[in-house]
mmCIF file of C-alpha atoms in Angstrom:
data_model
loop_
_atom_site.group_PDB
_atom_site.id
_atom_site.type_symbol
_atom_site.label_atom_id
_atom_site.label_comp_id
_atom_site.label_asym_id
_atom_site.label_seq_id
_atom_site.Cartn_x
_atom_site.Cartn_y
_atom_site.Cartn_z
ATOM 1 C CA MET A 1 8.080 11.527 -2.660
ATOM 2 C CA LYS A 2 8.253 13.962 -5.528
ATOM 3 C CA VAL A 3 7.329 12.827 -9.026
ATOM 4 C CA TYR A 4 9.848 11.288 -11.393
ATOM 5 C CA TYR A 5 9.376 11.380 -15.156
ATOM 6 C CA GLU A 6 8.358 7.696 -15.085
ATOM 7 C CA CYS A 7 5.302 8.570 -13.006
ATOM 8 C CA ALA A 8 3.484 10.155 -15.966
ATOM 9 C CA PRO A 9 3.064 6.995 -18.082
ATOM 10 C CA CYS A 10 2.174 5.086 -14.913
ATOM 11 C CA PHE A 11 -0.670 7.508 -14.192
ATOM 12 C CA MET A 12 -1.932 7.026 -17.748
ATOM 13 C CA ARG A 13 -1.753 3.225 -17.536
ATOM 14 C CA GLN A 14 -3.635 3.182 -14.256
ATOM 15 C CA ALA A 15 -6.212 5.595 -15.647
ATOM 16 C CA ARG A 16 -6.839 3.371 -18.673
ATOM 17 C CA GLU A 17 -7.175 0.257 -16.537
ATOM 18 C CA ALA A 18 -9.468 1.956 -14.015
ATOM 19 C CA LEU A 19 -11.658 3.295 -16.825
ATOM 20 C CA ASP A 20 -11.934 -0.151 -18.398
ATOM 21 C CA LEU A 21 -13.034 -1.499 -15.026
ATOM 22 C CA ALA A 22 -15.515 1.321 -14.447
ATOM 23 C CA THR A 23 -17.370 1.535 -17.768
ATOM 24 C CA ASP A 24 -17.860 0.158 -21.273
ATOM 25 C CA ASP A 25 -18.972 3.566 -22.562
ATOM 26 C CA GLU A 26 -16.260 4.536 -25.061
ATOM 27 C CA GLU A 27 -17.454 8.137 -25.366
ATOM 28 C CA LEU A 28 -17.372 8.556 -21.606
ATOM 29 C CA LYS A 29 -13.874 7.071 -21.462
ATOM 30 C CA LEU A 30 -12.701 9.624 -24.008
ATOM 31 C CA ARG A 31 -14.206 12.511 -22.039
ATOM 32 C CA VAL A 32 -12.653 11.286 -18.798
ATOM 33 C CA MET A 33 -9.262 10.822 -20.416
ATOM 34 C CA GLU A 34 -9.413 14.354 -21.798
ATOM 35 C CA LYS A 35 -9.947 15.631 -18.244
ATOM 36 C CA ILE A 36 -7.111 13.474 -16.926
ATOM 37 C CA LEU A 37 -4.765 14.904 -19.549
ATOM 38 C CA GLU A 38 -5.827 18.396 -18.515
ATOM 39 C CA LEU A 39 -5.202 17.519 -14.866
ATOM 40 C CA LEU A 40 -1.736 16.129 -15.605
ATOM 41 C CA ASN A 41 -0.883 19.079 -17.829
ATOM 42 C CA GLU A 42 -1.698 21.384 -14.925
ATOM 43 C CA ARG A 43 -0.291 19.421 -12.002
ATOM 44 C CA PHE A 44 2.460 17.138 -13.326
ATOM 45 C CA THR A 45 5.415 19.426 -12.688
ATOM 46 C CA ASP A 46 8.758 19.149 -10.967
ATOM 47 C CA GLY A 47 8.364 19.118 -7.191
ATOM 48 C CA MET A 48 4.800 17.810 -7.079
ATOM 49 C CA VAL A 49 4.072 14.865 -4.763
ATOM 50 C CA SER A 50 3.333 11.665 -6.653
ATOM 51 C CA ASN A 51 0.528 10.189 -4.559
ATOM 52 C CA GLU A 52 -1.333 13.510 -4.476
ATOM 53 C CA ILE A 53 -1.568 13.464 -8.269
ATOM 54 C CA GLY A 54 -2.554 9.786 -8.265
ATOM 55 C CA THR A 55 -5.335 10.558 -5.807
ATOM 56 C CA ALA A 56 -6.679 13.313 -8.067
ATOM 57 C CA VAL A 57 -6.636 11.036 -11.121
ATOM 58 C CA HIS A 58 -8.553 8.207 -9.465
ATOM 59 C CA ARG A 59 -11.064 10.538 -7.848
ATOM 60 C CA LEU A 60 -11.765 12.082 -11.240
ATOM 61 C CA ILE A 61 -12.480 8.647 -12.689
ATOM 62 C CA LYS A 62 -14.832 7.766 -9.847
ATOM 63 C CA GLU A 63 -16.669 11.082 -10.076
ATOM 64 C CA MET A 64 -17.127 11.122 -13.851
ATOM 65 C CA THR A 65 -18.135 7.458 -14.211
ATOM 66 C CA GLY A 66 -20.277 7.360 -11.073
ATOM 67 C CA ILE A 67 -18.563 4.114 -10.007
ATOM 68 C CA LYS A 68 -17.374 4.434 -6.416
ATOM 69 C CA ASP A 69 -15.240 1.269 -6.386
ATOM 70 C CA PRO A 70 -13.990 0.365 -9.904
ATOM 71 C CA TYR A 71 -11.501 -2.151 -8.516
ATOM 72 C CA LEU A 72 -14.060 -4.156 -6.522
ATOM 73 C CA PRO A 73 -13.863 -7.305 -8.731
ATOM 74 C CA LEU A 74 -10.060 -7.240 -8.543
ATOM 75 C CA LYS A 75 -10.155 -6.717 -4.780
ATOM 76 C CA ARG A 76 -12.169 -9.915 -4.481
ATOM 77 C CA ARG A 77 -9.720 -11.681 -6.771
ATOM 78 C CA SER A 78 -6.840 -10.411 -4.611
ATOM 79 C CA THR A 79 -8.440 -11.913 -1.519
ATOM 80 C CA ASP A 80 -8.800 -15.256 -3.299
ATOM 81 C CA ILE A 81 -5.136 -15.196 -4.374
ATOM 82 C CA ALA A 82 -3.954 -14.293 -0.879
ATOM 83 C CA GLY A 83 -6.083 -17.007 0.707
ATOM 84 C CA LYS A 84 -4.369 -19.669 -1.410
ATOM 85 C CA PHE A 85 -0.909 -18.602 -0.275
ATOM 86 C CA ILE A 86 -1.538 -18.042 3.426
ATOM 87 C CA PRO A 87 -1.069 -21.776 4.224
ATOM 88 C CA VAL A 88 2.309 -21.599 2.427
ATOM 89 C CA ALA A 89 3.256 -18.576 4.526
ATOM 90 C CA GLU A 90 2.159 -20.256 7.741
ATOM 91 C CA LYS A 91 4.205 -23.359 6.903
ATOM 92 C CA TYR A 92 7.255 -21.147 6.273
ATOM 93 C CA LEU A 93 6.775 -19.351 9.603
ATOM 94 C CA ARG A 94 6.533 -22.567 11.582
ATOM 95 C CA LYS A 95 10.228 -22.974 10.730
ATOM 96 C CA HIS A 96 11.167 -19.267 10.846
ATOM 97 C CA ARG A 97 9.726 -17.609 13.954
ATOM 98 C CA ASP A 98 11.856 -14.446 14.003
ATOM 99 C CA LEU A 99 10.545 -10.944 13.284
ATOM 100 C CA GLU A 100 12.421 -10.618 9.991
ATOM 101 C CA SER A 101 10.696 -13.679 8.571
ATOM 102 C CA HIS A 102 7.295 -12.265 9.503
ATOM 103 C CA VAL A 103 8.237 -8.948 7.884
ATOM 104 C CA ARG A 104 9.264 -10.772 4.717
ATOM 105 C CA VAL A 105 5.908 -12.546 4.608
ATOM 106 C CA ALA A 106 4.071 -9.244 5.054
ATOM 107 C CA ILE A 107 6.089 -7.699 2.220
ATOM 108 C CA THR A 108 5.325 -10.691 0.027
ATOM 109 C CA GLY A 109 1.662 -9.778 0.372
ATOM 110 C CA ASN A 110 2.517 -6.404 -1.193
ATOM 111 C CA ILE A 111 3.021 -8.239 -4.498
ATOM 112 C CA ILE A 112 -0.763 -8.632 -4.756
ATOM 113 C CA ASP A 113 -1.300 -5.270 -6.403
ATOM 114 C CA PHE A 114 -3.245 -4.871 -9.632
ATOM 115 C CA GLY A 115 -2.924 -1.087 -9.392
ATOM 116 C CA ALA A 116 0.879 -0.909 -9.476
ATOM 117 C CA LEU A 117 1.679 -4.033 -11.496
ATOM 118 C CA GLY A 118 -1.245 -4.102 -13.898
ATOM 119 C CA MET A 119 -4.013 -6.625 -14.363
ATOM 120 C CA ASP A 120 -1.949 -9.175 -16.315
ATOM 121 C CA PHE A 121 0.787 -9.644 -13.710
ATOM 122 C CA ASP A 122 1.435 -13.277 -12.690
ATOM 123 C CA HIS A 123 0.910 -12.939 -8.943
ATOM 124 C CA HIS A 124 1.478 -16.630 -8.228
ATOM 125 C CA THR A 125 5.021 -16.539 -9.639
ATOM 126 C CA GLY A 126 5.685 -13.156 -8.031
ATOM 127 C CA ILE A 127 4.672 -14.374 -4.580
ATOM 128 C CA GLU A 128 6.770 -17.521 -4.813
ATOM 129 C CA GLU A 129 9.827 -15.525 -5.891
ATOM 130 C CA SER A 130 9.286 -12.979 -3.116
ATOM 131 C CA PHE A 131 9.392 -15.643 -0.396
ATOM 132 C CA ARG A 132 12.909 -16.496 -1.572
ATOM 133 C CA SER A 133 14.119 -12.907 -1.945
ATOM 134 C CA PRO A 134 16.304 -11.130 0.653
ATOM 135 C CA LEU A 135 15.478 -7.700 2.016
ATOM 136 C CA ARG A 136 17.534 -5.293 -0.087
ATOM 137 C CA ILE A 137 17.199 -2.726 2.714
ATOM 138 C CA ASN A 138 16.885 -4.414 6.091
ATOM 139 C CA HIS A 139 16.130 -2.184 9.063
ATOM 140 C CA VAL A 140 14.319 -4.947 10.937
ATOM 141 C CA PRO A 141 16.904 -5.008 13.773
ATOM 142 C CA LEU A 142 16.162 -1.322 14.406
ATOM 143 C CA LEU A 143 12.428 -1.996 14.216
ATOM 144 C CA GLU A 144 12.828 -4.716 16.830
ATOM 145 C CA GLU A 145 14.702 -2.327 19.131
ATOM 146 C CA MET A 146 11.934 0.247 18.843
ATOM 147 C CA LEU A 147 9.246 -2.390 19.405
ATOM 148 C CA ASP A 148 10.902 -3.317 22.699
ATOM 149 C CA ASP A 149 10.430 0.278 23.895
ATOM 150 C CA ALA A 150 7.005 0.999 22.375
ATOM 151 C CA GLY A 151 3.609 0.585 23.961
ATOM 152 C CA GLU A 152 1.543 0.993 20.807
ATOM 153 C CA VAL A 153 2.028 0.585 17.053
ATOM 154 C CA LEU A 154 0.067 2.293 14.299
ATOM 155 C CA TYR A 155 -0.047 -0.039 11.289
ATOM 156 C CA LEU A 156 -1.080 1.448 7.936
ATOM 157 C CA VAL A 157 -2.290 -1.287 5.615
ATOM 158 C CA ASP A 158 -2.238 -1.095 1.842
ATOM 159 C CA ASN A 159 -4.105 -3.457 -0.459
ATOM 160 C CA THR A 160 -7.045 -5.820 -0.126
ATOM 161 C CA GLY A 161 -5.799 -9.418 -0.101
ATOM 162 C CA GLU A 162 -2.442 -8.235 1.182
ATOM 163 C CA ILE A 163 -4.023 -7.629 4.581
ATOM 164 C CA LEU A 164 -4.197 -11.398 5.116
ATOM 165 C CA PHE A 165 -0.385 -11.331 5.109
ATOM 166 C CA ASP A 166 -0.430 -8.250 7.359
ATOM 167 C CA ARG A 167 -2.470 -10.219 9.872
ATOM 168 C CA VAL A 168 0.448 -12.651 10.202
ATOM 169 C CA LEU A 169 2.845 -9.817 11.063
ATOM 170 C CA ILE A 170 0.384 -8.136 13.417
ATOM 171 C CA GLU A 171 0.125 -11.401 15.371
ATOM 172 C CA LYS A 172 3.912 -11.345 15.725
ATOM 173 C CA LEU A 173 3.933 -7.701 16.853
ATOM 174 C CA LEU A 174 1.715 -8.644 19.779
ATOM 175 C CA ASP A 175 4.572 -10.785 21.109
ATOM 176 C CA TYR A 176 6.341 -7.504 21.919
ATOM 177 C CA ASP A 177 3.633 -6.523 24.399
ATOM 178 C CA VAL A 178 2.333 -3.664 22.263
ATOM 179 C CA SER A 179 -1.198 -2.777 21.298
ATOM 180 C CA VAL A 180 -1.844 -2.239 17.594
ATOM 181 C CA LYS A 181 -4.077 0.168 15.723
ATOM 182 C CA VAL A 182 -4.670 -0.643 12.077
ATOM 183 C CA ALA A 183 -5.566 2.160 9.670
ATOM 184 C CA VAL A 184 -7.601 1.475 6.518
ATOM 185 C CA LYS A 185 -8.992 3.844 3.897
ATOM 186 C CA GLY A 186 -12.201 5.688 4.692
ATOM 187 C CA ARG A 187 -13.560 5.150 1.166
ATOM 188 C CA PRO A 188 -12.520 2.982 -1.806
ATOM 189 C CA ILE A 189 -9.498 4.025 -3.870
ATOM 190 C CA LEU A 190 -7.643 1.695 -6.227
ATOM 191 C CA ASN A 191 -7.509 -1.777 -4.629
ATOM 192 C CA ASP A 192 -6.757 -0.424 -1.142
ATOM 193 C CA ALA A 193 -8.283 -2.034 1.921
ATOM 194 C CA CYS A 194 -11.293 -0.419 3.599
ATOM 195 C CA MET A 195 -13.075 -1.247 6.854
ATOM 196 C CA GLU A 196 -15.115 -4.132 5.438
ATOM 197 C CA ASP A 197 -11.966 -5.739 4.009
ATOM 198 C CA ALA A 198 -10.186 -5.573 7.363
ATOM 199 C CA LEU A 199 -13.182 -7.044 9.155
ATOM 200 C CA GLU A 200 -13.417 -9.861 6.609
ATOM 201 C CA ALA A 201 -9.726 -10.615 7.226
ATOM 202 C CA GLY A 202 -10.342 -10.788 10.988
ATOM 203 C CA ILE A 203 -8.042 -7.875 11.787
ATOM 204 C CA ASP A 204 -10.477 -6.755 14.494
ATOM 205 C CA GLU A 205 -9.613 -9.914 16.443
ATOM 206 C CA LEU A 206 -6.066 -8.577 16.911
ATOM 207 C CA ALA A 207 -6.212 -4.802 16.743
ATOM 208 C CA ASP A 208 -8.364 -1.705 16.830
ATOM 209 C CA ILE A 209 -9.325 -0.641 13.306
ATOM 210 C CA ILE A 210 -9.515 3.024 12.403
ATOM 211 C CA THR A 211 -9.764 4.848 9.082
ATOM 212 C CA THR A 212 -7.761 7.633 7.485
ATOM 213 C CA GLY A 213 -11.069 9.417 6.960
ATOM 214 C CA THR A 214 -10.537 9.751 3.235
ATOM 215 C CA ASP A 215 -9.837 7.943 -0.050
ATOM 216 C CA SER A 216 -6.333 9.200 -0.843
ATOM 217 C CA VAL A 217 -3.681 7.017 -2.447
ATOM 218 C CA GLY A 218 -1.469 6.313 0.537
ATOM 219 C CA VAL A 219 -1.454 9.133 3.075
ATOM 220 C CA VAL A 220 -1.896 12.732 1.949
ATOM 221 C CA TYR A 221 -1.500 15.030 4.957
ATOM 222 C CA SER A 222 -3.973 17.649 3.763
ATOM 223 C CA GLU A 223 -6.623 15.005 3.016
ATOM 224 C CA ILE A 224 -6.726 12.855 6.148
ATOM 225 C CA SER A 225 -9.236 13.506 8.917
ATOM 226 C CA ASP A 226 -8.294 15.582 11.946
ATOM 227 C CA GLU A 227 -8.812 12.510 14.126
ATOM 228 C CA PHE A 228 -6.446 10.362 12.085
ATOM 229 C CA ARG A 229 -3.898 13.181 11.790
ATOM 230 C CA LYS A 230 -3.763 13.379 15.593
ATOM 231 C CA THR A 231 -3.356 9.591 15.848
ATOM 232 C CA LEU A 232 -0.589 9.618 13.244
ATOM 233 C CA GLU A 233 1.344 12.440 14.854
ATOM 234 C CA GLU A 234 1.036 11.025 18.379
ATOM 235 C CA ALA A 235 1.928 7.437 17.437
ATOM 236 C CA GLU A 236 5.043 6.047 19.106
ATOM 237 C CA LEU A 237 5.878 3.830 16.157
ATOM 238 C CA VAL A 238 4.410 3.600 12.659
ATOM 239 C CA ILE A 239 4.600 0.629 10.300
ATOM 240 C CA ALA A 240 3.351 1.493 6.824
ATOM 241 C CA LYS A 241 2.792 -0.925 3.978
ATOM 242 C CA GLY A 242 3.139 -0.176 0.300
ATOM 243 C CA MET A 243 4.345 2.429 -2.143
ATOM 244 C CA GLY A 244 1.506 4.924 -1.732
ATOM 245 C CA ASN A 245 2.183 5.259 1.974
ATOM 246 C CA TYR A 246 5.922 5.615 1.290
ATOM 247 C CA GLU A 247 5.209 8.378 -1.236
ATOM 248 C CA GLY A 248 3.095 10.317 1.244
ATOM 249 C CA LEU A 249 4.938 9.712 4.498
ATOM 250 C CA THR A 250 8.312 10.776 3.095
ATOM 251 C CA GLU A 251 6.717 14.229 2.731
ATOM 252 C CA MET A 252 5.892 14.323 6.464
ATOM 253 C CA PRO A 253 9.157 14.772 8.395
ATOM 254 C CA GLU A 254 7.329 14.987 11.736
ATOM 255 C CA VAL A 255 6.012 11.449 11.163
ATOM 256 C CA SER A 256 8.692 9.806 9.021
ATOM 257 C CA ARG A 257 11.331 9.756 11.770
ATOM 258 C CA LYS A 258 9.344 7.073 13.611
ATOM 259 C CA THR A 259 8.101 5.222 10.522
ATOM 260 C CA PHE A 260 9.134 1.948 8.926
ATOM 261 C CA CYS A 261 7.936 1.276 5.378
ATOM 262 C CA LEU A 262 7.568 -2.334 4.261
ATOM 263 C CA LEU A 263 7.139 -2.794 0.528
ATOM 264 C CA ASN A 264 8.146 -4.285 -2.755
ATOM 265 C CA ALA A 265 9.607 -1.610 -5.041
ATOM 266 C CA LYS A 266 7.253 -2.334 -7.916
ATOM 267 C CA CYS A 267 8.025 0.734 -10.009
ATOM 268 C CA HIS A 268 11.214 2.377 -11.280
ATOM 269 C CA ALA A 269 10.468 5.707 -9.561
ATOM 270 C CA ILE A 270 10.133 4.191 -6.081
ATOM 271 C CA ALA A 271 13.206 2.025 -6.665
ATOM 272 C CA ARG A 272 15.263 5.044 -7.754
ATOM 273 C CA ASP A 273 14.083 7.066 -4.771
ATOM 274 C CA MET A 274 15.186 4.304 -2.389
ATOM 275 C CA GLY A 275 18.392 3.421 -4.226
ATOM 276 C CA VAL A 276 17.346 -0.165 -4.966
ATOM 277 C CA GLU A 277 16.352 -2.157 -8.047
ATOM 278 C CA ARG A 278 12.801 -2.533 -9.279
ATOM 279 C CA GLY A 279 11.296 -5.640 -7.667
ATOM 280 C CA ASP A 280 13.436 -5.477 -4.511
ATOM 281 C CA ASN A 281 11.841 -6.038 -1.100
ATOM 282 C CA VAL A 282 12.656 -3.417 1.524
ATOM 283 C CA ALA A 283 12.023 -2.796 5.224
ATOM 284 C CA VAL A 284 13.276 0.757 5.632
ATOM 285 C CA LYS A 285 13.123 3.361 8.372
ATOM 286 C CA ILE A 286 12.451 6.531 6.380
#
């Protein structure tokens, strides 16, 4: 996805929040923000890809502050929040056993996102509202058709905490007699899930876990490892969670034709790009 004008203030908000998480040194924050403004002045132009710029911003913060995982406390908080709602999700799915219901639960987990929604967002209310919300774009019937013909699914997770909801959907995917590979980030970026987060969530009990080989926001083709690039290109079917993956995968036509993105449109730019309203849940074949 190319940048929209709304992306610029979002980059600045995320930069401020990440800096506040990384350091209390006000002079250092000022120096880092100066560099971020220089970066945006150089790279924030029409036609640039949004998640590539976001990756550069967050890497700059990590490099200049020396903090490799600024969001670590919030990642732990996300896991706590998700854990409280998993019993609610499981109760819902005991009455709704179809694939669409499992997809809706997985998308509900995408609400647990301090990076996109900010640190003051009321996740409890957001999750409860999401359970009741319809899919504004619903390509689940097509996903089910493709699952019937697939032998393997590559599942790109998004945030820590959210992966507990992904586990519920992955369990359902196994009913279609497919094997599942789950891709996590190779190194920390924002509140995205890494290998240790997937292991803590028990994903290894259901699927093989691999990494993208890097710390990009979503998937950036030029950044991922050769091994993961081969896996991505050879995958029969790709399910990708979250906005960062949508931003990157829509720039990869050779992959997007077999990809379903499951997400909550948490920002105006993503919503505009998809033709939905901010806050809508979507399951879209891109």
